[in-house]
Coordinates of C-alpha atoms and ligand atoms in Angstrom, one line a residue:
M300 CA 23.9 2.4 -6.4
T301 CA 22.2 5.6 -5.9
R302 CA 22.7 8.4 -8.1
S303 CA 21.6 11.9 -8.2
W304 CA 22.2 15.0 -10.4
Q305 CA 21.1 18.6 -10.9
N306 CA 18.0 18.8 -13.1
P307 CA 17.3 22.2 -14.4
L308 CA 13.4 21.7 -14.2
R309 CA 13.5 21.1 -10.6
D310 CA 12.1 23.7 -8.0
E311 CA 14.7 24.0 -5.4
R312 CA 12.3 25.0 -2.7
D313 CA 10.6 21.6 -3.1
K314 CA 11.7 19.6 -0.1
R315 CA 9.3 16.9 -0.2
L316 CA 10.9 14.6 -2.7
P317 CA 14.4 16.2 -2.7
T318 CA 16.6 13.7 -4.8
I319 CA 16.6 13.6 -8.5
A320 CA 17.0 10.3 -10.4
G321 CA 19.9 9.9 -12.6
P322 CA 20.0 8.8 -16.2
C323 CA 17.4 6.0 -16.5
G324 CA 14.4 4.3 -18.0
L325 CA 11.4 2.4 -17.0
V326 CA 9.9 -0.5 -18.8
I327 CA 6.3 -1.2 -17.8
F328 CA 4.8 -4.8 -18.5
G329 CA 1.0 -4.8 -18.4
V330 CA 0.9 -1.1 -19.8
T331 CA -2.9 -1.6 -20.9
G332 CA -4.0 -2.2 -17.3
D333 CA -5.9 0.1 -15.2
L334 CA -3.1 0.5 -12.6
S335 CA -0.7 1.6 -15.3
R336 CA -3.2 4.3 -16.7
K337 CA -4.6 5.4 -13.2
K338 CA -1.4 5.3 -11.2
L339 CA 1.8 4.7 -12.9
M340 CA 1.6 7.1 -16.1
P341 CA 0.2 10.0 -14.2
A342 CA 3.1 9.7 -11.4
I343 CA 5.7 9.3 -14.2
Y344 CA 4.4 12.8 -15.5
D345 CA 3.9 14.3 -12.1
L346 CA 7.5 13.5 -11.2
A347 CA 8.7 14.8 -14.6
N348 CA 6.7 17.9 -14.0
R349 CA 8.3 18.6 -10.6
G350 CA 11.7 18.1 -12.2
L351 CA 12.5 14.9 -10.4
L352 CA 13.3 12.8 -13.5
P353 CA 16.3 13.1 -15.8
P354 CA 15.6 14.9 -19.0
G355 CA 16.7 11.8 -21.1
F356 CA 14.1 9.6 -19.0
S357 CA 12.6 6.9 -21.1
L358 CA 9.3 4.9 -20.8
V359 CA 8.8 1.8 -22.7
G360 CA 5.5 0.0 -22.7
F361 CA 5.3 -3.9 -23.4
A362 CA 1.9 -5.3 -24.4
R363 CA 0.1 -7.4 -26.9
R364 CA -1.6 -4.6 -28.5
D365 CA -0.8 -3.9 -32.1
W366 CA 0.4 -0.3 -31.3
A367 CA 3.0 2.2 -32.7
D368 CA 4.9 4.3 -30.5
E369 CA 2.8 7.1 -31.3
D370 CA -0.4 5.1 -30.1
F371 CA 1.5 4.3 -26.8
S372 CA 2.1 7.9 -26.4
Q373 CA -1.5 8.8 -27.1
V374 CA -2.6 6.5 -24.4
V375 CA 0.0 8.0 -21.9
H376 CA -1.0 11.6 -22.8
D377 CA -4.7 10.7 -22.2
A378 CA -3.9 9.0 -18.9
V379 CA -1.9 12.0 -17.7
K380 CA -4.6 14.6 -18.8
E381 CA -7.2 12.5 -16.7
H382 CA -5.6 11.5 -13.7
A383 CA -2.3 13.4 -13.2
R384 CA -2.0 15.5 -10.0
T385 CA -0.3 18.4 -11.2
P386 CA -1.3 20.9 -14.1
F387 CA -0.5 19.8 -17.7
R388 CA 2.4 21.7 -19.0
Q389 CA 3.4 21.2 -22.7
E390 CA 7.0 21.6 -22.3
V391 CA 7.1 19.0 -19.8
W392 CA 5.0 16.6 -21.9
D393 CA 7.1 17.3 -25.0
Q394 CA 10.4 16.1 -23.4
L395 CA 8.7 13.2 -22.0
V396 CA 7.1 11.9 -25.1
E397 CA 10.4 12.0 -26.7
G398 CA 11.3 9.1 -24.6
C399 CA 8.0 7.0 -25.2
R400 CA 8.4 3.7 -27.0
F401 CA 6.5 0.7 -27.3
V402 CA 7.2 -3.0 -27.9
Q403 CA 4.7 -5.3 -28.9
G404 CA 4.4 -9.1 -27.9
S405 CA 3.2 -11.7 -25.4
F406 CA 5.4 -12.8 -22.8
D407 CA 6.3 -15.9 -24.3
D408 CA 7.6 -14.4 -27.4
D409 CA 11.3 -14.4 -27.6
A410 CA 11.2 -12.0 -30.7
A411 CA 9.4 -9.4 -28.8
F412 CA 12.0 -9.5 -25.8
D413 CA 14.8 -9.2 -28.3
N414 CA 13.1 -6.4 -29.7
L415 CA 12.9 -5.0 -26.1
V416 CA 16.7 -5.4 -25.8
Q417 CA 17.1 -3.4 -29.1
T418 CA 14.9 -0.7 -27.9
I419 CA 16.8 -0.3 -24.7
Q420 CA 20.1 -0.1 -26.4
D421 CA 18.7 2.6 -28.8
L422 CA 17.4 4.5 -25.9
D423 CA 20.8 4.4 -24.0
Q424 CA 22.3 5.9 -27.3
V425 CA 19.8 8.5 -28.2
R426 CA 18.2 9.4 -24.9
G427 CA 21.5 8.8 -22.6
T428 CA 19.8 6.2 -20.2
S429 CA 23.2 4.8 -19.5
G430 CA 22.0 1.2 -19.2
N431 CA 19.9 1.8 -16.2
H432 CA 16.5 0.2 -16.4
A433 CA 13.8 -0.7 -14.1
F434 CA 11.4 -3.5 -15.2
Y435 CA 7.8 -2.7 -13.8
L436 CA 5.8 -6.0 -13.6
S437 CA 2.1 -4.7 -13.4
I438 CA 0.8 -8.0 -14.7
P439 CA -0.9 -11.1 -13.4
P440 CA 0.9 -13.0 -11.0
A441 CA 0.8 -16.2 -13.0
A442 CA 3.1 -14.3 -15.6
F443 CA 5.9 -13.1 -13.2
P444 CA 7.9 -16.2 -13.7
K445 CA 7.8 -16.0 -17.4
V446 CA 8.7 -12.3 -17.6
I447 CA 11.7 -12.7 -15.1
Q448 CA 13.0 -15.6 -17.1
Q449 CA 12.8 -13.5 -20.4
L450 CA 14.7 -10.6 -18.6
A451 CA 17.4 -13.3 -17.8
R452 CA 17.4 -15.0 -21.0
T453 CA 18.1 -11.7 -23.0
G454 CA 20.7 -10.4 -20.4
L455 CA 18.5 -7.6 -19.3
A456 CA 18.5 -8.7 -15.9
E457 CA 22.2 -8.2 -15.8
P458 CA 23.8 -4.8 -15.5
K459 CA 27.3 -4.0 -17.1
N460 CA 30.0 -2.1 -15.2
H461 CA 28.2 1.0 -13.7
E462 CA 24.6 0.1 -15.0
W463 CA 22.0 -0.9 -12.7
R464 CA 18.8 -3.0 -13.6
R465 CA 15.9 -3.4 -11.1
V466 CA 12.7 -5.3 -11.0
V467 CA 9.5 -3.9 -9.4
I468 CA 6.7 -6.5 -8.6
E469 CA 3.1 -5.7 -7.8
K470 CA 1.3 -7.6 -5.6
P471 CA -0.2 -10.3 -4.9
F472 CA 3.2 -11.6 -4.1
G473 CA 2.1 -15.4 -4.0
H474 CA -0.9 -16.7 -2.7
D475 CA 0.4 -18.7 0.5
L476 CA 3.6 -19.0 2.3
T477 CA 4.7 -21.9 0.0
S478 CA 4.1 -19.9 -3.2
A479 CA 5.8 -16.8 -1.9
K480 CA 8.8 -18.7 -1.1
Q481 CA 9.0 -20.3 -4.5
L482 CA 8.5 -16.8 -6.1
N483 CA 11.1 -15.2 -3.9
K484 CA 13.5 -18.1 -4.8
M485 CA 12.9 -17.8 -8.4
V486 CA 13.3 -13.9 -8.5
N487 CA 16.3 -13.9 -6.2
E488 CA 18.0 -16.2 -8.5
I489 CA 18.1 -13.7 -11.2
F490 CA 17.7 -10.4 -9.4
P491 CA 19.8 -9.8 -6.2
E492 CA 17.5 -8.9 -3.2
E493 CA 18.8 -5.1 -3.4
S494 CA 17.4 -4.7 -7.1
V495 CA 13.9 -6.3 -6.0
F496 CA 11.2 -3.7 -5.3
R497 CA 8.0 -5.3 -4.0
I498 CA 5.2 -2.8 -4.2
D499 CA 3.0 -2.0 -1.3
H500 CA 1.7 1.3 -2.2
Y501 CA 0.5 2.1 1.4
L502 CA 4.1 2.4 2.3
G503 CA 4.3 5.5 -0.1
K504 CA 1.7 7.3 1.5
E505 CA 2.9 10.4 3.7
T506 CA 0.4 9.6 6.5
V507 CA 1.9 5.9 6.6
Q508 CA 5.4 7.3 6.9
N509 CA 4.2 9.8 9.6
I510 CA 3.6 6.9 12.0
M511 CA 7.4 6.6 12.4
A512 CA 7.8 10.3 13.0
F513 CA 5.1 10.6 15.3
R514 CA 6.4 7.7 17.5
F515 CA 10.1 8.3 17.2
A516 CA 10.4 12.0 17.1
N517 CA 8.2 12.7 19.9
Q518 CA 8.7 12.2 23.7
L519 CA 4.9 12.3 24.6
F520 CA 3.8 9.1 23.1
E521 CA 6.4 6.4 23.3
P522 CA 6.1 5.9 27.0
I523 CA 2.5 4.9 26.8
W524 CA 3.0 2.7 23.6
N525 CA 2.8 -0.5 25.5
G526 CA 0.3 -3.1 27.1
N527 CA 0.5 -1.3 30.4
Y528 CA -1.7 1.6 28.8
V529 CA -2.8 0.4 25.5
D530 CA -6.0 -1.7 25.7
H531 CA -6.1 -2.7 21.9
V532 CA -5.3 -1.5 18.4
Q533 CA -7.8 -1.4 15.5
I534 CA -6.7 -1.0 12.1
T535 CA -9.4 -0.3 9.5
M536 CA -9.3 -0.3 5.7
A537 CA -12.9 0.3 4.6
E538 CA -13.9 1.0 1.1
D539 CA -17.1 2.0 -0.4
I540 CA -16.4 0.9 -4.0
G541 CA -17.6 -2.4 -5.2
L542 CA -15.6 -4.9 -7.2
G543 CA -17.4 -4.4 -10.7
G544 CA -14.9 -4.7 -13.5
R545 CA -12.3 -6.2 -11.2
A546 CA -13.4 -9.9 -11.2
G547 CA -10.4 -11.0 -13.0
Y548 CA -8.1 -10.2 -10.5
Y549 CA -10.3 -10.4 -7.3
D550 CA -12.2 -13.4 -7.7
G551 CA -10.5 -16.2 -5.7
I552 CA -8.1 -13.8 -4.0
G553 CA -10.5 -12.1 -1.7
A554 CA -10.2 -9.2 0.9
A555 CA -7.5 -10.9 3.1
R556 CA -5.0 -11.7 0.6
D557 CA -5.7 -8.5 -1.2
V558 CA -5.0 -6.1 1.5
I559 CA -4.4 -7.8 5.0
Q560 CA -1.5 -9.8 3.8
N561 CA 0.1 -6.6 2.8
H562 CA -1.2 -3.2 3.5
L563 CA -2.7 -4.0 6.8
L564 CA 0.2 -5.9 8.2
Q565 CA 2.5 -3.4 7.1
L566 CA 0.4 -0.9 9.4
L567 CA 0.5 -3.1 12.2
A568 CA 4.2 -3.5 12.0
L569 CA 5.0 0.2 11.7
T570 CA 2.5 0.9 14.7
A571 CA 4.0 -2.0 16.8
M572 CA 7.7 -2.3 15.9
E573 CA 10.6 -1.1 18.2
E574 CA 12.7 1.9 17.3
P575 CA 15.1 1.2 14.5
V576 CA 18.9 2.2 15.2
S577 CA 18.8 4.4 12.2
F578 CA 16.4 4.9 9.3
D579 CA 18.8 3.0 6.9
P580 CA 16.6 0.6 5.0
Q581 CA 18.1 -2.3 6.6
A582 CA 17.5 -1.0 10.1
V583 CA 13.8 -0.4 9.4
R584 CA 13.0 -3.5 7.5
A585 CA 14.7 -5.5 10.2
E586 CA 12.5 -4.1 13.0
K587 CA 9.5 -4.6 10.8
A588 CA 10.5 -8.3 10.4
K589 CA 10.9 -8.9 14.1
I590 CA 7.4 -7.6 14.6
L591 CA 6.0 -9.6 11.9
A592 CA 7.8 -12.8 13.4
A593 CA 6.2 -12.1 16.8
T594 CA 2.7 -11.6 15.2
K595 CA 0.3 -14.7 15.5
P596 CA -3.3 -15.2 14.7
V597 CA -5.6 -16.1 17.7
G598 CA -8.0 -18.7 17.6
P599 CA -10.7 -20.2 17.7
F600 CA -11.1 -18.5 14.2
S601 CA -14.9 -19.2 14.3
E602 CA -15.0 -16.6 17.1
T603 CA -12.0 -14.4 16.4
T604 CA -12.4 -13.7 12.7
A605 CA -15.1 -12.6 10.4
R606 CA -15.6 -13.3 6.6
G607 CA -18.3 -11.5 4.5
Q608 CA -19.6 -10.8 1.1
Y609 CA -21.6 -8.0 0.1
T610 CA -25.0 -8.3 -1.4
G611 CA -27.1 -5.8 -3.1
G612 CA -28.1 -2.5 -1.1
W613 CA -28.0 1.1 -1.1
Q614 CA -25.0 3.3 -1.1
G615 CA -24.8 7.1 -1.3
G616 CA -28.3 7.3 -2.6
Q617 CA -27.7 4.8 -5.3
K618 CA -28.9 1.1 -5.6
V619 CA -25.8 -1.2 -6.0
P620 CA -25.6 -4.8 -6.9
G621 CA -24.2 -7.7 -4.8
L622 CA -20.9 -9.4 -5.6
L623 CA -22.6 -12.4 -7.3
Q624 CA -24.4 -10.0 -9.7
E625 CA -21.3 -8.1 -10.5
G626 CA -20.1 -9.1 -14.0
G627 CA -17.5 -11.8 -14.1
F628 CA -17.7 -13.3 -10.7
A629 CA -18.8 -16.9 -10.5
K630 CA -22.6 -17.2 -9.4
D631 CA -21.3 -19.5 -6.6
S632 CA -18.1 -17.4 -5.7
I633 CA -17.2 -17.8 -2.1
T634 CA -14.6 -14.8 -2.5
E635 CA -14.6 -12.8 0.8
T636 CA -15.2 -9.0 0.4
F637 CA -14.9 -8.4 4.0
A638 CA -12.4 -9.6 6.5
A639 CA -11.6 -9.1 10.0
I640 CA -9.0 -10.9 12.0
E641 CA -7.6 -10.8 15.5
L642 CA -3.9 -10.8 16.0
A643 CA -1.4 -11.1 19.0
V644 CA 2.0 -9.5 19.0
D645 CA 4.0 -11.9 21.4
T646 CA 6.6 -9.4 22.8
R647 CA 7.1 -7.8 26.0
R648 CA 5.8 -4.5 24.8
W649 CA 2.3 -6.0 23.3
A650 CA 1.6 -8.9 25.6
G651 CA -2.1 -9.1 26.2
V652 CA -2.9 -6.4 23.6
P653 CA -5.2 -7.5 20.8
F654 CA -4.6 -6.1 17.3
Y655 CA -7.9 -6.2 15.4
L656 CA -7.5 -5.7 11.5
R657 CA -10.7 -5.2 9.2
T658 CA -11.2 -4.5 5.7
G659 CA -14.0 -4.4 3.2
K660 CA -15.7 -3.3 -0.1
R661 CA -19.0 -1.6 -0.1
L662 CA -18.9 -0.7 3.4
G663 CA -20.2 2.6 5.0
R664 CA -17.7 5.1 3.8
R665 CA -14.1 5.0 2.5
V666 CA -11.7 5.5 5.4
T667 CA -8.3 4.0 6.5
E668 CA -7.2 4.6 9.9
I669 CA -5.2 3.2 13.0
A670 CA -6.8 3.5 16.2
V671 CA -4.5 2.9 19.5
V672 CA -7.3 2.6 22.2
F673 CA -6.2 3.0 25.8
K674 CA -7.3 1.3 28.9
R675 CA -9.6 3.2 31.2
A676 CA -8.2 5.3 34.0
P677 CA -7.7 3.1 36.9
H678 CA -9.9 5.1 39.2
L679 CA -12.6 7.7 38.3
P680 CA -13.4 10.2 41.3
F681 CA -16.6 11.1 39.9
D682 CA -20.2 9.9 40.1
A683 CA -21.0 7.3 37.9
T684 CA -23.5 9.4 36.0
S685 CA -21.1 12.1 35.5
T686 CA -18.8 9.8 33.3
E687 CA -21.4 8.1 31.3
E688 CA -20.5 9.6 28.0
L689 CA -16.9 8.9 28.7
G690 CA -15.1 6.4 26.5
Q691 CA -11.6 5.3 26.1
N692 CA -8.7 7.6 25.3
A693 CA -7.6 6.9 21.7
I694 CA -4.9 8.2 19.3
V695 CA -6.1 7.7 15.8
F696 CA -3.9 7.9 12.6
R697 CA -6.2 8.9 10.0
V698 CA -4.3 7.4 6.9
Q699 CA -7.2 8.7 4.5
P700 CA -9.1 10.4 3.3
D701 CA -9.1 13.3 5.9
E702 CA -5.2 12.8 6.6
G703 CA -4.1 13.6 10.1
V704 CA -4.1 12.4 13.8
T705 CA -6.7 12.7 16.3
M706 CA -6.5 12.2 20.2
R707 CA -9.6 11.5 22.0
F708 CA -9.9 12.1 25.7
G709 CA -12.6 13.3 28.1
S710 CA -13.3 16.9 29.1
K711 CA -15.7 18.6 31.4
V712 CA -18.9 19.7 29.7
P713 CA -19.3 23.5 30.5
G714 CA -21.9 24.0 33.3
S715 CA -22.4 23.9 37.0
T716 CA -22.4 20.1 37.2
M717 CA -19.2 17.7 36.9
E718 CA -20.1 15.9 33.8
V719 CA -17.3 14.4 31.5
R720 CA -17.4 13.8 27.9
D721 CA -15.3 12.5 25.1
V722 CA -13.6 15.2 22.9
N723 CA -11.2 15.2 19.9
M724 CA -8.0 17.1 19.4
D725 CA -7.1 17.2 15.8
F726 CA -3.9 17.5 13.7
S727 CA -4.7 17.7 10.0
Y728 CA -2.3 17.9 7.1
G729 CA -4.5 20.5 5.4
H730 CA -4.4 22.9 8.2
S731 CA -0.8 22.5 9.2
F732 CA 1.1 22.4 5.7
T733 CA 0.7 24.1 2.7
E734 CA 2.3 21.4 0.5
S735 CA 0.0 18.8 -0.7
S736 CA 1.3 15.3 -0.4
P737 CA 2.7 13.4 -3.3
E738 CA 0.8 10.2 -4.8
A739 CA 2.1 7.2 -3.3
Y740 CA 3.1 5.9 -6.4
E741 CA 5.2 9.0 -7.2
R742 CA 7.3 8.5 -4.2
L743 CA 7.5 4.7 -4.9
I744 CA 8.7 5.2 -8.5
L745 CA 11.2 7.7 -7.8
D746 CA 12.7 5.4 -4.9
V747 CA 12.8 2.6 -7.4
L748 CA 14.8 4.8 -9.8
L749 CA 16.9 6.2 -7.0
G750 CA 17.4 2.6 -5.6
E751 CA 16.1 3.5 -2.3
P752 CA 14.6 0.4 -1.0
S753 CA 13.2 1.5 2.5
L754 CA 9.6 1.6 1.5
F755 CA 9.5 -1.8 -0.3
P756 CA 8.8 -4.9 2.0
K757 CA 11.7 -7.4 1.7
N758 CA 11.3 -11.1 1.0
D759 CA 11.2 -12.2 4.6
E760 CA 8.7 -9.6 5.4
V761 CA 6.5 -11.0 2.5
E762 CA 6.9 -14.5 3.7
L763 CA 6.2 -13.7 7.5
S764 CA 3.0 -12.0 6.4
W765 CA 1.8 -15.0 4.7
Q766 CA 2.8 -17.0 7.7
I767 CA 0.5 -15.1 9.8
L768 CA -2.4 -15.5 7.5
D769 CA -2.1 -19.1 6.1
P770 CA -3.9 -20.7 9.3
I771 CA -6.7 -18.4 8.8
M772 CA -7.1 -18.8 5.1
K773 CA -6.9 -22.6 5.9
A774 CA -9.7 -22.6 8.3
W775 CA -11.8 -20.3 6.1
R776 CA -11.4 -22.9 3.4
A777 CA -13.0 -25.5 5.5
S778 CA -15.7 -23.4 6.7
G779 CA -17.5 -22.8 3.3
K780 CA -19.2 -19.7 2.4
P781 CA -18.8 -16.0 3.8
E782 CA -21.5 -14.5 5.6
P783 CA -23.6 -12.2 3.4
Y784 CA -23.8 -8.3 4.6
Q785 CA -25.7 -5.6 3.0
A786 CA -24.0 -3.1 0.6
G787 CA -23.6 0.2 2.6
T788 CA -23.3 -1.5 6.1
W789 CA -20.1 -2.2 8.1
G790 CA -20.0 -5.9 7.5
P791 CA -21.3 -9.1 8.6
A792 CA -22.8 -9.6 12.0
S793 CA -19.9 -12.1 12.9
A794 CA -17.4 -8.9 12.9
E795 CA -19.4 -7.2 15.6
R796 CA -19.4 -10.4 17.6
M797 CA -15.6 -10.8 17.3
L798 CA -15.3 -7.7 19.4
T799 CA -18.4 -7.7 21.7
R800 CA -17.4 -11.1 23.1
T801 CA -14.5 -9.3 24.8
G802 CA -16.6 -6.1 25.5
R803 CA -15.2 -4.0 22.9
H804 CA -16.6 -2.4 19.8
W805 CA -15.2 -1.5 16.2
R806 CA -15.1 2.3 15.9
R807 CA -17.7 3.7 13.5
P808 CA -15.1 6.2 11.7
Ligands
BG6_921 C1 -5.1 -2.1 -3.6 C2 -6.2 -3.0 -3.6 O1 -4.0 -2.5 -3.4 O2 -5.5 -1.0 -2.7 C3 -7.6 -2.5 -3.9 O3 -5.6 -4.1 -4.6 C4 -7.9 -1.5 -3.2 O4 -8.6 -3.7 -3.9 C5 -6.8 -0.4 -3.3 O5 -9.0 -0.8 -3.8 C6 -7.0 1.0 -2.4 O6 -6.1 1.8 -2.3 P1 -6.3 3.3 -1.7 O7 -4.7 3.8 -2.0 O8 -7.1 3.7 -2.5 O9 -6.4 3.1 -0.4

């Protein structure tokens, strides 16, 4: 149930995150992890600072460390000071820290979960959290079932009367279709689907939500948003960082499971889906699921996919190690750090339009974008030499870092001859809006507390995404090692070949 109330700390002029969470608390499992320190704790503070949390909001950390409430509060404090987006205000912190508690224990420790029950009951009394609690699983996937069972055993999963209980699950949600189905079944036996919030933080990004505004609020683009005009779509999520320090999570997972299965397929769904009948969570999720159900990998995979692993090289003037030299990775690891795949969306709108998805670590620069590339004009009434520098028209959603939308088209070069060259027309958030965008986790945590599920993939979306990826992963397992590519480049040679075989090219953002 969605609740809202008036919070005195809130700035009424702030329209970006307009609804305030009612009385509630959040329990984080895996509170000593990086995600928690760098994203979750700062996001909670930023929400509090903007007056979007109730004054009695409570934050409970659960972990093995031998910490007292004060130690935990200090960790939250340091994380907020280091990573929060909004300025530190003592009065906001003083109010937040009053609600910080720590419960020590491991996930198979019944007594620790009994303590958690006690802590939550106390908070309901002293902080007025009214039995409304969300449980955030920022823990290794192998531990999901154990924690969810403990929540069931202790009755924490079951709300009484007007209370609510919700579970937030970080990715990866399974490692293939079979395991995702098992996990969904297990979770749904304990938490009804409307209480399950699967995190895909890309959906919390402003630029990603803007894809729907761009497509469905304008008359200009939708008529050409189909295979009559679109030649192909390229979705790129490139990162310049390496995987030092992340071996525990990443080795054996790889780029396709880490980001294609979730972030990139969600971007594809938003780019390709039909207009939802409304912006109700059900309507939007149903349209995304329909597109994912129509999306198929295109073979032969030896030609239509690419898989790479970075070796040492130079990046930003610095010498950087290859994956196999990063601490914690097996010396013969075949985990891919680059993945590119071709997909077809089998609908009337998209028949014959390839969707190319690529992602990688230690690439040329950090950029995420969706480029919708249009067919060439059917006829060019110019000399061939006049249009030598004319490419294909494109609309590019710049998801990050330079958030905005670019349109590329041909224009006459000033001068006495008719020469046509590509130019860009730009919309940039920085120039058009004075408000800065909230962090994805701010938006998503608030939506969990409000019970607003639109930005969280449903069980069927997650399964459909694995269904798309599974055949590719199977082929890759059989084909042995990924292809090496040098750090600081744009991936392995096979990625280039994937497109050049059809006369196309990856963009160099
Ligand atoms: C995470 C992946 O989901 O997204 C990471 O697990 C990746 O490997 C990160 O680095 C990137 O997020 P962002 O928001 O910086 O693009």
